[in-house]
Each structure stands twice: as structure tokens, then as C-alpha cells.
PDB file of C-alpha atoms in Angstrom:
ATOM      1  CA  MET A   1      94.641 108.268 146.478  1.00 58.00           C
ATOM      2  CA  GLU A   2      93.994 110.322 143.360  1.00 58.00           C
ATOM      3  CA  SER A   3      97.661 110.079 142.399  1.00 64.00           C
ATOM      4  CA  THR A   4      97.510 106.273 142.676  1.00 60.00           C
ATOM      5  CA  ILE A   5      94.397 106.106 140.458  1.00 59.00           C
ATOM      6  CA  THR A   6      96.113 108.375 137.917  1.00 57.00           C
ATOM      7  CA  LYS A   7      99.173 106.141 137.845  1.00 55.00           C
ATOM      8  CA  VAL A   8      97.063 102.999 137.410  1.00 52.00           C
ATOM      9  CA  ALA A   9      95.123 104.621 134.546  1.00 52.00           C
ATOM     10  CA  ALA A  10      98.333 105.753 132.878  1.00 54.00           C
ATOM     11  CA  GLY A  11      99.787 102.270 133.226  1.00 58.00           C
ATOM     12  CA  ALA A  12      96.677 100.704 131.705  1.00 52.00           C
ATOM     13  CA  SER A  13      96.811 103.143 128.799  1.00 56.00           C
ATOM     14  CA  LEU A  14     100.452 102.295 128.185  1.00 52.00           C
ATOM     15  CA  VAL A  15      99.700  98.550 128.200  1.00 48.00           C
ATOM     16  CA  THR A  16      96.849  99.094 125.730  1.00 45.00           C
ATOM     17  CA  PHE A  17      99.067 101.222 123.488  1.00 43.00           C
ATOM     18  CA  LEU A  18     101.838  98.620 123.535  1.00 43.00           C
ATOM     19  CA  ALA A  19      99.379  95.811 122.789  1.00 38.00           C
ATOM     20  CA  ILE A  20      97.957  97.680 119.799  1.00 39.00           C
ATOM     21  CA  SER A  21     101.440  98.568 118.557  1.00 39.00           C
ATOM     22  CA  TYR A  22     102.580  94.954 118.846  1.00 39.00           C
ATOM     23  CA  LYS A  23      99.510  93.741 116.984  1.00 43.00           C
ATOM     24  CA  LYS A  24     100.197  96.214 114.152  1.00 45.00           C
ATOM     25  CA  TRP A  25     103.847  95.152 114.093  1.00 41.00           C
ATOM     26  CA  GLN A  26     102.787  91.506 113.844  1.00 50.00           C
ATOM     27  CA  GLN A  27     100.365  92.288 111.012  1.00 56.00           C
ATOM     28  CA  ASN A  28     103.165  93.869 108.992  1.00 66.00           C
ATOM     29  CA  GLN A  29     105.715  91.092 109.449  1.00 84.00           C
ATOM     30  CA  ILE A  30     106.244  89.034 106.298  1.00 94.00           C
ATOM     31  CA  PRO A  31     105.352  85.418 107.120  1.00 95.00           C
ATOM     32  CA  ARG A  32     108.138  82.902 107.571  1.00 92.00           C
ATOM     33  CA  ARG A  33     105.908  79.967 106.709  1.00 96.00           C
ATOM     34  CA  TRP A  34     103.964  79.643 103.471  1.00 97.00           C
ATOM     35  CA  ILE A  35     101.373  77.137 102.254  1.00 97.00           C
ATOM     36  CA  GLN A  36     100.802  76.577  98.537  1.00 98.00           C
ATOM     37  CA  VAL A  37      97.132  77.036  97.635  1.00 98.00           C
ATOM     38  CA  GLY A  38      97.227  77.020  93.850  1.00 98.00           C
ATOM     39  CA  GLU A  39      98.805  78.588  90.788  1.00 98.00           C
ATOM     40  CA  ILE A  40      98.433  81.535  88.434  1.00 98.00           C
ATOM     41  CA  SER A  41      96.151  80.414  85.605  1.00 98.00           C
ATOM     42  CA  ASP A  42      95.873  83.708  83.717  1.00 96.00           C
ATOM     43  CA  LEU A  43      97.413  87.176  83.582  1.00 96.00           C
ATOM     44  CA  TYR A  44      95.545  90.227  82.261  1.00 95.00           C
ATOM     45  CA  PHE A  45      97.049  93.584  81.418  1.00 94.00           C
ATOM     46  CA  PHE A  46      94.871  96.639  80.678  1.00 96.00           C
ATOM     47  CA  PRO A  47      96.996  99.520  79.284  1.00 95.00           C
ATOM     48  CA  ILE A  48      93.927 101.770  78.943  1.00 97.00           C
ATOM     49  CA  LYS A  49      91.562 102.045  81.886  1.00 95.00           C
ATOM     50  CA  SER A  50      88.191 100.454  81.050  1.00 95.00           C
ATOM     51  CA  CYS A  51      89.318  99.217  77.631  1.00 96.00           C
ATOM     52  CA  GLY A  52      90.319  95.827  76.229  1.00 95.00           C
ATOM     53  CA  LYS A  53      92.877  93.431  77.625  1.00 94.00           C
ATOM     54  CA  LEU A  54      96.243  92.138  76.624  1.00 85.00           C
ATOM     55  CA  SER A  55      96.579  88.490  77.656  1.00 79.00           C
ATOM     56  CA  THR A  56     100.126  87.479  78.378  1.00 88.00           C
ATOM     57  CA  ARG A  57     102.093  84.538  79.742  1.00 93.00           C
ATOM     58  CA  GLU A  58     104.595  86.675  81.647  1.00 94.00           C
ATOM     59  CA  VAL A  59     104.650  90.161  83.143  1.00 94.00           C
ATOM     60  CA  GLU A  60     106.960  92.293  85.196  1.00 95.00           C
ATOM     61  CA  CYS A  61     105.656  93.017  88.685  1.00 94.00           C
ATOM     62  CA  THR A  62     106.317  96.496  90.138  1.00 94.00           C
ATOM     63  CA  LYS A  63     104.915  98.762  92.854  1.00 92.00           C
ATOM     64  CA  MET A  64     102.853 100.462  90.142  1.00 93.00           C
ATOM     65  CA  GLY A  65     101.261  97.205  89.033  1.00 94.00           C
ATOM     66  CA  ILE A  66     102.085  94.818  86.230  1.00 94.00           C
ATOM     67  CA  LYS A  67     104.221  96.075  83.365  1.00 93.00           C
ATOM     68  CA  GLN A  68     104.723  95.044  79.751  1.00 90.00           C
ATOM     69  CA  GLN A  69     107.742  96.588  78.040  1.00 88.00           C
ATOM     70  CA  PHE A  70     107.361 100.357  78.575  1.00 87.00           C
ATOM     71  CA  LEU A  71     103.769 100.416  79.866  1.00 91.00           C
ATOM     72  CA  TRP A  72     102.138  99.901  83.241  1.00 93.00           C
ATOM     73  CA  ASP A  73      98.646  98.571  83.745  1.00 96.00           C
ATOM     74  CA  ARG A  74      95.991 101.334  83.557  1.00 96.00           C
ATOM     75  CA  SER A  75      98.500 103.999  82.486  1.00 96.00           C
ATOM     76  CA  PHE A  76      96.053 105.514  79.927  1.00 97.00           C
ATOM     77  CA  MET A  77      92.552 106.854  80.486  1.00 96.00           C
ATOM     78  CA  VAL A  78      89.744 108.284  78.360  1.00 97.00           C
ATOM     79  CA  ILE A  79      88.363 111.651  79.488  1.00 96.00           C
ATOM     80  CA  GLN A  80      85.440 113.836  78.482  1.00 95.00           C
ATOM     81  CA  GLU A  81      86.733 117.011  76.882  1.00 94.00           C
ATOM     82  CA  SER A  82      83.930 119.275  78.112  1.00 92.00           C
ATOM     83  CA  THR A  83      84.185 118.314  81.793  1.00 91.00           C
ATOM     84  CA  ASN A  84      87.775 117.059  82.051  1.00 91.00           C
ATOM     85  CA  ARG A  85      86.368 114.030  83.894  1.00 92.00           C
ATOM     86  CA  PHE A  86      87.354 110.428  83.236  1.00 92.00           C
ATOM     87  CA  VAL A  87      84.871 108.123  81.519  1.00 94.00           C
ATOM     88  CA  THR A  88      84.620 104.347  81.658  1.00 93.00           C
ATOM     89  CA  ALA A  89      82.639 101.500  80.142  1.00 93.00           C
ATOM     90  CA  ARG A  90      79.971 102.229  82.747  1.00 92.00           C
ATOM     91  CA  GLN A  91      78.988 105.162  80.519  1.00 93.00           C
ATOM     92  CA  PHE A  92      80.292 103.794  77.210  1.00 96.00           C
ATOM     93  CA  PRO A  93      80.284  99.957  77.168  1.00 96.00           C
ATOM     94  CA  ALA A  94      81.881  99.878  73.697  1.00 96.00           C
ATOM     95  CA  LEU A  95      85.177 100.870  75.324  1.00 97.00           C
ATOM     96  CA  VAL A  96      85.784  97.231  76.295  1.00 96.00           C
ATOM     97  CA  LYS A  97      86.058  96.406  72.577  1.00 96.00           C
ATOM     98  CA  LEU A  98      88.827  98.942  72.071  1.00 97.00           C
ATOM     99  CA  MET A  99      91.885  96.696  71.870  1.00 96.00           C
ATOM    100  CA  PRO A 100      95.401  97.957  72.610  1.00 95.00           C
ATOM    101  CA  LYS A 101      98.607  96.363  71.347  1.00 93.00           C
ATOM    102  CA  ILE A 102     102.214  97.258  72.101  1.00 91.00           C
ATOM    103  CA  LYS A 103     103.981  97.685  68.774  1.00 86.00           C
ATOM    104  CA  ASN A 104     107.553  98.537  69.737  1.00 81.00           C
ATOM    105  CA  GLU A 105     109.574 100.502  72.254  1.00 79.00           C
ATOM    106  CA  SER A 106     107.231 103.497  72.442  1.00 91.00           C
ATOM    107  CA  ILE A 107     104.168 102.889  70.257  1.00 94.00           C
ATOM    108  CA  LEU A 108     100.743 101.684  71.364  1.00 95.00           C
ATOM    109  CA  THR A 109      98.380 100.610  68.581  1.00 96.00           C
ATOM    110  CA  LEU A 110      94.612 100.875  69.075  1.00 97.00           C
ATOM    111  CA  SER A 111      91.961  98.972  67.145  1.00 97.00           C
ATOM    112  CA  ALA A 112      88.162  98.890  67.424  1.00 97.00           C
ATOM    113  CA  PRO A 113      85.215  97.563  65.383  1.00 96.00           C
ATOM    114  CA  ASN A 114      84.729  99.410  62.073  1.00 95.00           C
ATOM    115  CA  MET A 115      87.741 101.645  62.746  1.00 97.00           C
ATOM    116  CA  GLU A 116      91.159 101.758  61.128  1.00 97.00           C
ATOM    117  CA  GLU A 117      94.029 101.178  63.532  1.00 97.00           C
ATOM    118  CA  ILE A 118      95.732 104.188  65.030  1.00 98.00           C
ATOM    119  CA  GLU A 119      99.115 104.546  66.722  1.00 97.00           C
ATOM    120  CA  VAL A 120     100.030 106.546  69.804  1.00 97.00           C
ATOM    121  CA  ASP A 121     103.744 107.319  70.121  1.00 96.00           C
ATOM    122  CA  ILE A 122     104.393 107.659  73.850  1.00 95.00           C
ATOM    123  CA  ALA A 123     107.831 109.187  73.309  1.00 95.00           C
ATOM    124  CA  LYS A 124     106.237 112.065  71.390  1.00 96.00           C
ATOM    125  CA  VAL A 125     103.486 112.449  74.017  1.00 96.00           C
ATOM    126  CA  VAL A 126     106.108 112.772  76.755  1.00 95.00           C
ATOM    127  CA  ALA A 127     108.252 115.160  74.696  1.00 95.00           C
ATOM    128  CA  LYS A 128     105.268 117.420  73.959  1.00 95.00           C
ATOM    129  CA  ASN A 129     104.391 117.461  77.673  1.00 94.00           C
ATOM    130  CA  GLU A 130     100.834 118.832  77.439  1.00 95.00           C
ATOM    131  CA  VAL A 131      99.730 118.442  81.048  1.00 94.00           C
ATOM    132  CA  VAL A 132      96.059 117.701  81.772  1.00 92.00           C
ATOM    133  CA  LYS A 133      94.611 117.203  85.257  1.00 90.00           C
ATOM    134  CA  PRO A 134      91.386 115.221  84.826  1.00 85.00           C
ATOM    135  CA  GLY A 135      89.178 114.361  87.779  1.00 80.00           C
ATOM    136  CA  THR A 136      88.914 110.720  88.797  1.00 81.00           C
ATOM    137  CA  TRP A 137      86.809 109.109  91.538  1.00 73.00           C
ATOM    138  CA  GLU A 138      85.726 111.598  94.233  1.00 68.00           C
ATOM    139  CA  ASN A 139      86.956 114.356  91.870  1.00 77.00           C
ATOM    140  CA  VAL A 140      90.592 113.675  92.729  1.00 79.00           C
ATOM    141  CA  PRO A 141      92.709 115.335  89.980  1.00 86.00           C
ATOM    142  CA  MET A 142      95.504 113.279  88.421  1.00 89.00           C
ATOM    143  CA  GLU A 143      98.419 114.795  86.519  1.00 92.00           C
ATOM    144  CA  THR A 144      98.485 113.253  83.039  1.00 95.00           C
ATOM    145  CA  LEU A 145      99.673 114.080  79.527  1.00 97.00           C
ATOM    146  CA  ASP A 146      97.344 114.619  76.570  1.00 97.00           C
ATOM    147  CA  CYS A 147      97.911 112.124  73.744  1.00 97.00           C
ATOM    148  CA  GLY A 148      97.037 114.489  70.901  1.00 97.00           C
ATOM    149  CA  ASP A 149      94.255 115.459  68.513  1.00 97.00           C
ATOM    150  CA  ASP A 150      94.475 112.479  66.158  1.00 98.00           C
ATOM    151  CA  VAL A 151      93.672 109.829  68.743  1.00 98.00           C
ATOM    152  CA  ALA A 152      91.134 112.178  70.358  1.00 98.00           C
ATOM    153  CA  LYS A 153      89.230 112.384  67.069  1.00 98.00           C
ATOM    154  CA  TRP A 154      89.533 108.608  66.580  1.00 98.00           C
ATOM    155  CA  LEU A 155      88.101 107.912  70.058  1.00 98.00           C
ATOM    156  CA  SER A 156      85.300 110.424  69.604  1.00 98.00           C
ATOM    157  CA  MET A 157      84.295 108.940  66.259  1.00 98.00           C
ATOM    158  CA  TYR A 158      84.315 105.404  67.662  1.00 98.00           C
ATOM    159  CA  ILE A 159      82.353 106.119  70.843  1.00 97.00           C
ATOM    160  CA  LEU A 160      80.339 109.279  70.125  1.00 97.00           C
ATOM    161  CA  LYS A 161      80.162 109.203  66.298  1.00 97.00           C
ATOM    162  CA  GLU A 162      81.378 112.785  66.440  1.00 96.00           C
ATOM    163  CA  GLU A 163      84.735 114.409  65.702  1.00 95.00           C
ATOM    164  CA  LYS A 164      85.163 115.862  69.187  1.00 96.00           C
ATOM    165  CA  GLY A 165      84.229 115.060  72.761  1.00 97.00           C
ATOM    166  CA  LEU A 166      86.726 112.542  74.101  1.00 98.00           C
ATOM    167  CA  ARG A 167      90.482 112.587  74.645  1.00 98.00           C
ATOM    168  CA  LEU A 168      93.130 110.078  75.674  1.00 98.00           C
ATOM    169  CA  VAL A 169      95.567 110.895  78.480  1.00 97.00           C
ATOM    170  CA  PHE A 170      98.686 109.129  79.752  1.00 97.00           C
ATOM    171  CA  TYR A 171     100.071 108.817  83.284  1.00 95.00           C
ATOM    172  CA  PRO A 172     103.849 109.360  82.809  1.00 94.00           C
ATOM    173  CA  LEU A 173     105.164 108.760  86.333  1.00 93.00           C
ATOM    174  CA  ASP A 174     106.699 105.584  87.716  1.00 91.00           C
ATOM    175  CA  TYR A 175     105.289 106.083  91.216  1.00 91.00           C
ATOM    176  CA  PRO A 176     101.740 106.466  92.548  1.00 90.00           C
ATOM    177  CA  THR A 177     100.324 109.904  93.353  1.00 88.00           C
ATOM    178  CA  LYS A 178      96.682 109.014  93.956  1.00 85.00           C
ATOM    179  CA  PRO A 179      95.476 109.132  97.573  1.00 82.00           C
ATOM    180  CA  VAL A 180      93.358 106.434  99.166  1.00 82.00           C
ATOM    181  CA  TYR A 181      89.757 107.253  98.285  1.00 76.00           C
ATOM    182  CA  GLU A 182      87.351 108.017 101.110  1.00 76.00           C
ATOM    183  CA  ARG A 183      85.350 104.889 100.312  1.00 73.00           C
ATOM    184  CA  SER A 184      88.418 102.732 101.054  1.00 74.00           C
ATOM    185  CA  LYS A 185      89.350 104.274 104.374  1.00 71.00           C
ATOM    186  CA  ASN A 186      87.502 101.596 106.321  1.00 75.00           C
ATOM    187  CA  PHE A 187      90.277  99.248 105.138  1.00 79.00           C
ATOM    188  CA  PRO A 188      93.166 100.033 107.521  1.00 83.00           C
ATOM    189  CA  LEU A 189      95.817  98.483 105.260  1.00 87.00           C
ATOM    190  CA  ALA A 190      94.878 100.631 102.244  1.00 82.00           C
ATOM    191  CA  THR A 191      97.676 103.167 101.725  1.00 87.00           C
ATOM    192  CA  SER A 192      98.698 105.568  98.950  1.00 85.00           C
ATOM    193  CA  GLU A 193     101.829 103.446  98.468  1.00 89.00           C
ATOM    194  CA  HIS A 194      99.720 100.882  96.595  1.00 90.00           C
ATOM    195  CA  THR A 195      97.261 102.989  94.567  1.00 87.00           C
ATOM    196  CA  GLY A 196      99.039 102.406  91.248  1.00 90.00           C
ATOM    197  CA  ALA A 197      98.647 104.617  88.180  1.00 92.00           C
ATOM    198  CA  LEU A 198      95.033 105.274  87.071  1.00 93.00           C
ATOM    199  CA  HIS A 199      93.590 102.243  88.862  1.00 92.00           C
ATOM    200  CA  ASP A 200      90.292 102.447  90.719  1.00 87.00           C
ATOM    201  CA  GLU A 201      91.777 101.281  94.004  1.00 87.00           C
ATOM    202  CA  THR A 202      95.133  99.478  94.044  1.00 91.00           C
ATOM    203  CA  SER A 203      97.877  98.373  91.696  1.00 93.00           C
ATOM    204  CA  PHE A 204      96.896  94.660  91.726  1.00 96.00           C
ATOM    205  CA  MET A 205      93.645  92.715  91.832  1.00 97.00           C
ATOM    206  CA  MET A 206      93.317  88.940  92.104  1.00 98.00           C
ATOM    207  CA  ILE A 207      90.285  86.774  91.331  1.00 98.00           C
ATOM    208  CA  ASN A 208      89.785  83.136  92.343  1.00 98.00           C
ATOM    209  CA  GLU A 209      88.498  80.821  89.579  1.00 98.00           C
ATOM    210  CA  ALA A 210      86.450  78.786  92.078  1.00 98.00           C
ATOM    211  CA  SER A 211      84.650  81.918  93.278  1.00 98.00           C
ATOM    212  CA  VAL A 212      83.633  82.698  89.702  1.00 98.00           C
ATOM    213  CA  GLU A 213      82.459  79.093  89.261  1.00 98.00           C
ATOM    214  CA  ASP A 214      80.373  79.438  92.434  1.00 98.00           C
ATOM    215  CA  LEU A 215      78.746  82.583  91.019  1.00 98.00           C
ATOM    216  CA  ASN A 216      77.963  80.699  87.806  1.00 98.00           C
ATOM    217  CA  LYS A 217      75.687  78.374  89.794  1.00 97.00           C
ATOM    218  CA  LYS A 218      73.481  81.379  90.541  1.00 97.00           C
ATOM    219  CA  VAL A 219      73.057  82.852  87.047  1.00 97.00           C
ATOM    220  CA  ASP A 220      71.797  81.408  83.762  1.00 95.00           C
ATOM    221  CA  PHE A 221      74.786  82.410  81.615  1.00 95.00           C
ATOM    222  CA  THR A 222      78.541  81.956  81.887  1.00 96.00           C
ATOM    223  CA  VAL A 223      80.539  84.507  83.845  1.00 97.00           C
ATOM    224  CA  THR A 224      84.300  84.467  83.276  1.00 97.00           C
ATOM    225  CA  PRO A 225      87.109  85.941  85.397  1.00 97.00           C
ATOM    226  CA  LEU A 226      87.514  88.664  82.746  1.00 96.00           C
ATOM    227  CA  THR A 227      84.134  90.094  83.838  1.00 97.00           C
ATOM    228  CA  PHE A 228      85.971  91.311  86.952  1.00 97.00           C
ATOM    229  CA  ARG A 229      89.019  92.673  85.077  1.00 96.00           C
ATOM    230  CA  PRO A 230      91.678  91.123  87.320  1.00 97.00           C
ATOM    231  CA  ASN A 231      95.408  91.212  86.809  1.00 96.00           C
ATOM    232  CA  LEU A 232      95.943  87.842  88.476  1.00 97.00           C
ATOM    233  CA  VAL A 233      93.694  84.784  88.100  1.00 98.00           C
ATOM    234  CA  LEU A 234      94.194  82.110  90.762  1.00 98.00           C
ATOM    235  CA  LYS A 235      93.396  78.434  90.298  1.00 98.00           C
ATOM    236  CA  GLY A 236      93.281  76.003  93.221  1.00 98.00           C
ATOM    237  CA  PRO A 237      91.603  77.326  96.366  1.00 98.00           C
ATOM    238  CA  ASN A 238      87.972  76.716  97.256  1.00 98.00           C
ATOM    239  CA  ALA A 239      85.435  79.415  96.470  1.00 98.00           C
ATOM    240  CA  PHE A 240      86.012  82.565  98.536  1.00 98.00           C
ATOM    241  CA  ASP A 241      89.018  81.194 100.429  1.00 98.00           C
ATOM    242  CA  GLU A 242      90.636  84.439  99.315  1.00 98.00           C
ATOM    243  CA  ASP A 243      88.458  86.334 101.821  1.00 96.00           C
ATOM    244  CA  ASN A 244      90.853  85.098 104.500  1.00 96.00           C
ATOM    245  CA  PHE A 245      94.149  85.685 102.711  1.00 97.00           C
ATOM    246  CA  LYS A 246      96.408  88.217 104.406  1.00 97.00           C
ATOM    247  CA  TRP A 247      99.650  87.647 102.512  1.00 98.00           C
ATOM    248  CA  VAL A 248     100.255  86.209  99.040  1.00 98.00           C
ATOM    249  CA  LYS A 249     103.522  84.927  97.598  1.00 97.00           C
ATOM    250  CA  ILE A 250     103.853  84.168  93.884  1.00 97.00           C
ATOM    251  CA  GLY A 251     106.741  81.996  92.737  1.00 96.00           C
ATOM    252  CA  ASP A 252     110.041  82.606  94.510  1.00 91.00           C
ATOM    253  CA  GLU A 253     110.166  86.391  94.139  1.00 87.00           C
ATOM    254  CA  ILE A 254     106.859  88.177  94.622  1.00 96.00           C
ATOM    255  CA  ILE A 255     105.433  88.962  98.064  1.00 97.00           C
ATOM    256  CA  MET A 256     102.169  90.896  98.314  1.00 96.00           C
ATOM    257  CA  ARG A 257      99.992  92.176 101.134  1.00 97.00           C
ATOM    258  CA  VAL A 258      96.223  91.928 100.844  1.00 97.00           C
ATOM    259  CA  THR A 259      95.148  95.527 101.414  1.00 95.00           C
ATOM    260  CA  GLN A 260      91.373  95.327 100.984  1.00 94.00           C
ATOM    261  CA  GLN A 261      88.434  93.419  99.535  1.00 95.00           C
ATOM    262  CA  CYS A 262      87.353  94.290  96.009  1.00 95.00           C
ATOM    263  CA  LEU A 263      83.932  95.967  96.015  1.00 95.00           C
ATOM    264  CA  ARG A 264      81.951  95.466  92.833  1.00 95.00           C
ATOM    265  CA  CYS A 265      79.969  97.972  90.767  1.00 91.00           C
ATOM    266  CA  ALA A 266      77.837  98.190  87.622  1.00 92.00           C
ATOM    267  CA  PHE A 267      80.843  97.485  85.395  1.00 93.00           C
ATOM    268  CA  THR A 268      80.187  93.775  86.028  1.00 95.00           C
ATOM    269  CA  VAL A 269      76.933  93.867  84.026  1.00 96.00           C
ATOM    270  CA  ILE A 270      78.865  94.680  80.827  1.00 95.00           C
ATOM    271  CA  ASP A 271      79.860  91.644  78.779  1.00 94.00           C
ATOM    272  CA  PRO A 272      83.666  91.844  78.424  1.00 93.00           C
ATOM    273  CA  GLU A 273      83.614  90.255  74.967  1.00 90.00           C
ATOM    274  CA  THR A 274      80.621  91.904  73.279  1.00 92.00           C
ATOM    275  CA  GLY A 275      80.552  95.234  75.103  1.00 93.00           C
ATOM    276  CA  GLU A 276      76.808  94.851  75.696  1.00 93.00           C
ATOM    277  CA  ARG A 277      75.117  95.836  78.951  1.00 94.00           C
ATOM    278  CA  ARG A 278      72.865  93.155  80.435  1.00 94.00           C
ATOM    279  CA  SER A 279      69.340  94.446  81.072  1.00 94.00           C
ATOM    280  CA  ASP A 280      68.785  92.021  83.986  1.00 95.00           C
ATOM    281  CA  GLY A 281      71.557  93.540  86.102  1.00 95.00           C
ATOM    282  CA  GLN A 282      73.450  90.249  86.320  1.00 97.00           C
ATOM    283  CA  PRO A 283      75.819  89.084  87.692  1.00 97.00           C
ATOM    284  CA  LEU A 284      75.881  92.074  90.058  1.00 97.00           C
ATOM    285  CA  LYS A 285      72.345  91.290  91.226  1.00 97.00           C
ATOM    286  CA  ALA A 286      73.300  87.714  92.177  1.00 97.00           C
ATOM    287  CA  LEU A 287      76.432  88.892  93.967  1.00 97.00           C
ATOM    288  CA  LYS A 288      74.398  91.307  96.064  1.00 97.00           C
ATOM    289  CA  GLU A 289      72.227  88.424  97.245  1.00 96.00           C
ATOM    290  CA  TYR A 290      75.062  86.557  98.919  1.00 96.00           C
ATOM    291  CA  ARG A 291      78.284  88.583  98.804  1.00 97.00           C
ATOM    292  CA  GLN A 292      77.105  91.837 100.361  1.00 94.00           C
ATOM    293  CA  PHE A 293      78.436  92.570 103.864  1.00 92.00           C
ATOM    294  CA  PRO A 294      77.217  95.343 106.211  1.00 90.00           C
ATOM    295  CA  GLU A 295      80.717  96.676 106.906  1.00 87.00           C
ATOM    296  CA  TYR A 296      81.254  97.342 103.190  1.00 87.00           C
ATOM    297  CA  GLY A 297      77.956  99.050 102.412  1.00 86.00           C
ATOM    298  CA  THR A 298      75.858  98.104  99.380  1.00 91.00           C
ATOM    299  CA  SER A 299      78.674  96.919  97.094  1.00 93.00           C
ATOM    300  CA  PRO A 300      79.246  93.142  97.012  1.00 96.00           C
ATOM    301  CA  VAL A 301      82.700  91.607  97.405  1.00 96.00           C
ATOM    302  CA  MET A 302      84.449  89.630  94.660  1.00 98.00           C
ATOM    303  CA  GLY A 303      88.243  89.363  94.628  1.00 97.00           C
ATOM    304  CA  ILE A 304      91.065  90.963  96.610  1.00 98.00           C
ATOM    305  CA  HIS A 305      93.294  93.984  96.172  1.00 96.00           C
ATOM    306  CA  LEU A 306      97.007  93.607  96.801  1.00 96.00           C
ATOM    307  CA  GLY A 307     100.103  95.736  97.164  1.00 96.00           C
ATOM    308  CA  LEU A 308     103.656  94.664  96.333  1.00 96.00           C
ATOM    309  CA  ILE A 309     105.835  94.509  99.449  1.00 95.00           C
ATOM    310  CA  ASN A 310     109.226  93.367  98.184  1.00 87.00           C
ATOM    311  CA  GLY A 311     111.261  94.515  95.204  1.00 81.00           C
ATOM    312  CA  GLY A 312     109.239  92.839  92.477  1.00 85.00           C
ATOM    313  CA  GLY A 313     110.185  90.510  89.651  1.00 93.00           C
ATOM    314  CA  LYS A 314     108.480  88.348  87.029  1.00 95.00           C
ATOM    315  CA  ILE A 315     105.079  86.634  87.268  1.00 96.00           C
ATOM    316  CA  ARG A 316     104.335  83.799  84.874  1.00 97.00           C
ATOM    317  CA  VAL A 317     101.284  81.673  84.131  1.00 97.00           C
ATOM    318  CA  GLY A 318     101.758  78.460  86.095  1.00 98.00           C
ATOM    319  CA  ASP A 319     103.668  80.096  88.964  1.00 98.00           C
ATOM    320  CA  PRO A 320     102.765  78.576  92.347  1.00 98.00           C
ATOM    321  CA  VAL A 321     100.780  80.777  94.721  1.00 98.00           C
ATOM    322  CA  PHE A 322     101.264  80.624  98.492  1.00 98.00           C
ATOM    323  CA  VAL A 323      99.518  82.228 101.454  1.00 97.00           C
ATOM    324  CA  GLN A 324     100.577  82.765 105.047  1.00 95.00           C
ATOM    325  CA  GLY A 325     101.051  79.521 106.961  1.00 82.00           C
TER     326      GLY A 325
END
């Protein structure tokens, strides 16, 4: 009798295991049927984490994120010299007014209010190979290269009004090394394959124009997609349709998996154009009133994170966007 019960239990366990395995297999199968939901209306590229944007009509799409010439999105980062920890516009809002520009094959030019332009030659940074391992979120160290004393002094003068204190570092690798942060481990599709360079979470983030327009009905000023620092701006779907996207196809080449929802923080209260912090806590306060979900804690949801599944290619403004049929 006991042997029979044992066999039945083992059989039930096997059926459960097979059912779970099949479900996971199904989840990872690229859809055969796609439905167009809209188009790419804007592309944003942020060479330096937390700093100004480069708007562009076309980008290269890679596992590491979007790429312009020799640079990946979020491949530079500002760190505090005394602690070796990264800093963002959460601490120093004026960083959003630091504007990068790609000059030629290896030079990034930086400009900021009341500062003369300065150039960073990436070829020289790589050749010098001064390794720095600053801490990022959850104190995870990232291997980067120091960009030198000149730009360090320039940054410090701009942000701190002092000659020392901040440094610029560069992520030189063409593959991700950052693990999935603990805070993202409740998203089962979040993997280290899609963590990008010095990104907060993943190598791509998409925002839906209609979702931003819906938020604008709840605040007394105009919020733009740039407030949320996306790479991909989508025009077409209804507000928050993206909550239900599982797969995204852009044009004929790019296939992406939605890996997790984008959880929002205090960065959203900083005006992306002026670099000023809003004293009323908006639009984060409004988002918390209707976009906060128990399973995600106290951070409201706005946008989706994605990982590139196929080999990559070009993304252009106006490209059609499809989701699983």
C-alpha cells in the first residue's frame, strides 16, 4: 500500500514538474504572430549615467543597449572620489544639464552651464588602463576605467565648485558583468544577460506616450517622456497597455523580451530640462496614488524594461512596433 502511495506521489510530482517546464518553455518561445500597436516616436541615448541626453533618429541596437558610433548607453558614470561610490542627479540635479556630444571616432565632448567644453579621449583612457571599481546599487562593484584628472577637476568645479571630489569613469567592456540586483529578483525574467553597462536595471527601457499623457491629467504641469529617461518612446497604444506586453518587435529586425516593470524613484521629481528639483514631490507623488502595486513594494510603475533576444540591428524613429499576437 505504501509503495503504491509513493508511486502515485512521484507520478504527481513528475506531472507538476513537466507542466512547469512546459510553461517556462512556452514563455521563452518567440511569438510567431505579431500585432502592430504603434511606432517609435523618439530615441534617447545617455552616454553618461544621470547626465544629459543625445536625441537621435537612428541607433544601433545591441545586447548592451543602444549604441552610437563607439559608445553604448550609460557607459560613463560619475563617482565620488572619497567613497568610490557612484553619484546621480538624485544627489546632484545639475548633472542633467551636463550635455555630452560625440565628436569623432574616440572623443566625447562635455558641456555644461558656465563651463568651457572639455574633451575625453576614450582611446587614451583605454590605453592608460587605470582600473577603478566603484560601488553601484547594493554596493555591487563594477570594473571601470578612470577618465583622468582634467575631466575630474572639470566635473568637481561644475557640481561642487571645488577642484576635487568627483571623477568620471568608463565601462570598457562590450558585455554585461552586473548581476541582477536583489530588488529585481521578484521578476523571474530578469537575468544578468540583460543588465547592460552601468544601467540601473536593464539595457533598454521603453515608455508609452499615452501613459505619460494620462499622468499629465493628474498634475498641474507638463510631464514629458524625458522625465523617465527612456531609450525608446512608443506612440500608439492606450495608456498602460504596456503593462501586458510580453514580447516587443521593432521593425523587421529587433526582437525584445519584456523582463520587468520599471519601478520609479525620486529621480522623477527633477526637471530634465532645468535640473531643478520640484519641492512638491511631483510627479512621483501622483504616480504613487495610482501606479503603486503591492507586489512591487512602495515604488510606482511607469514603463517597461526589455532585453534583446535576437542579434540586433538598427532602430529608427518611425519604425513600427509589434507585440505578441
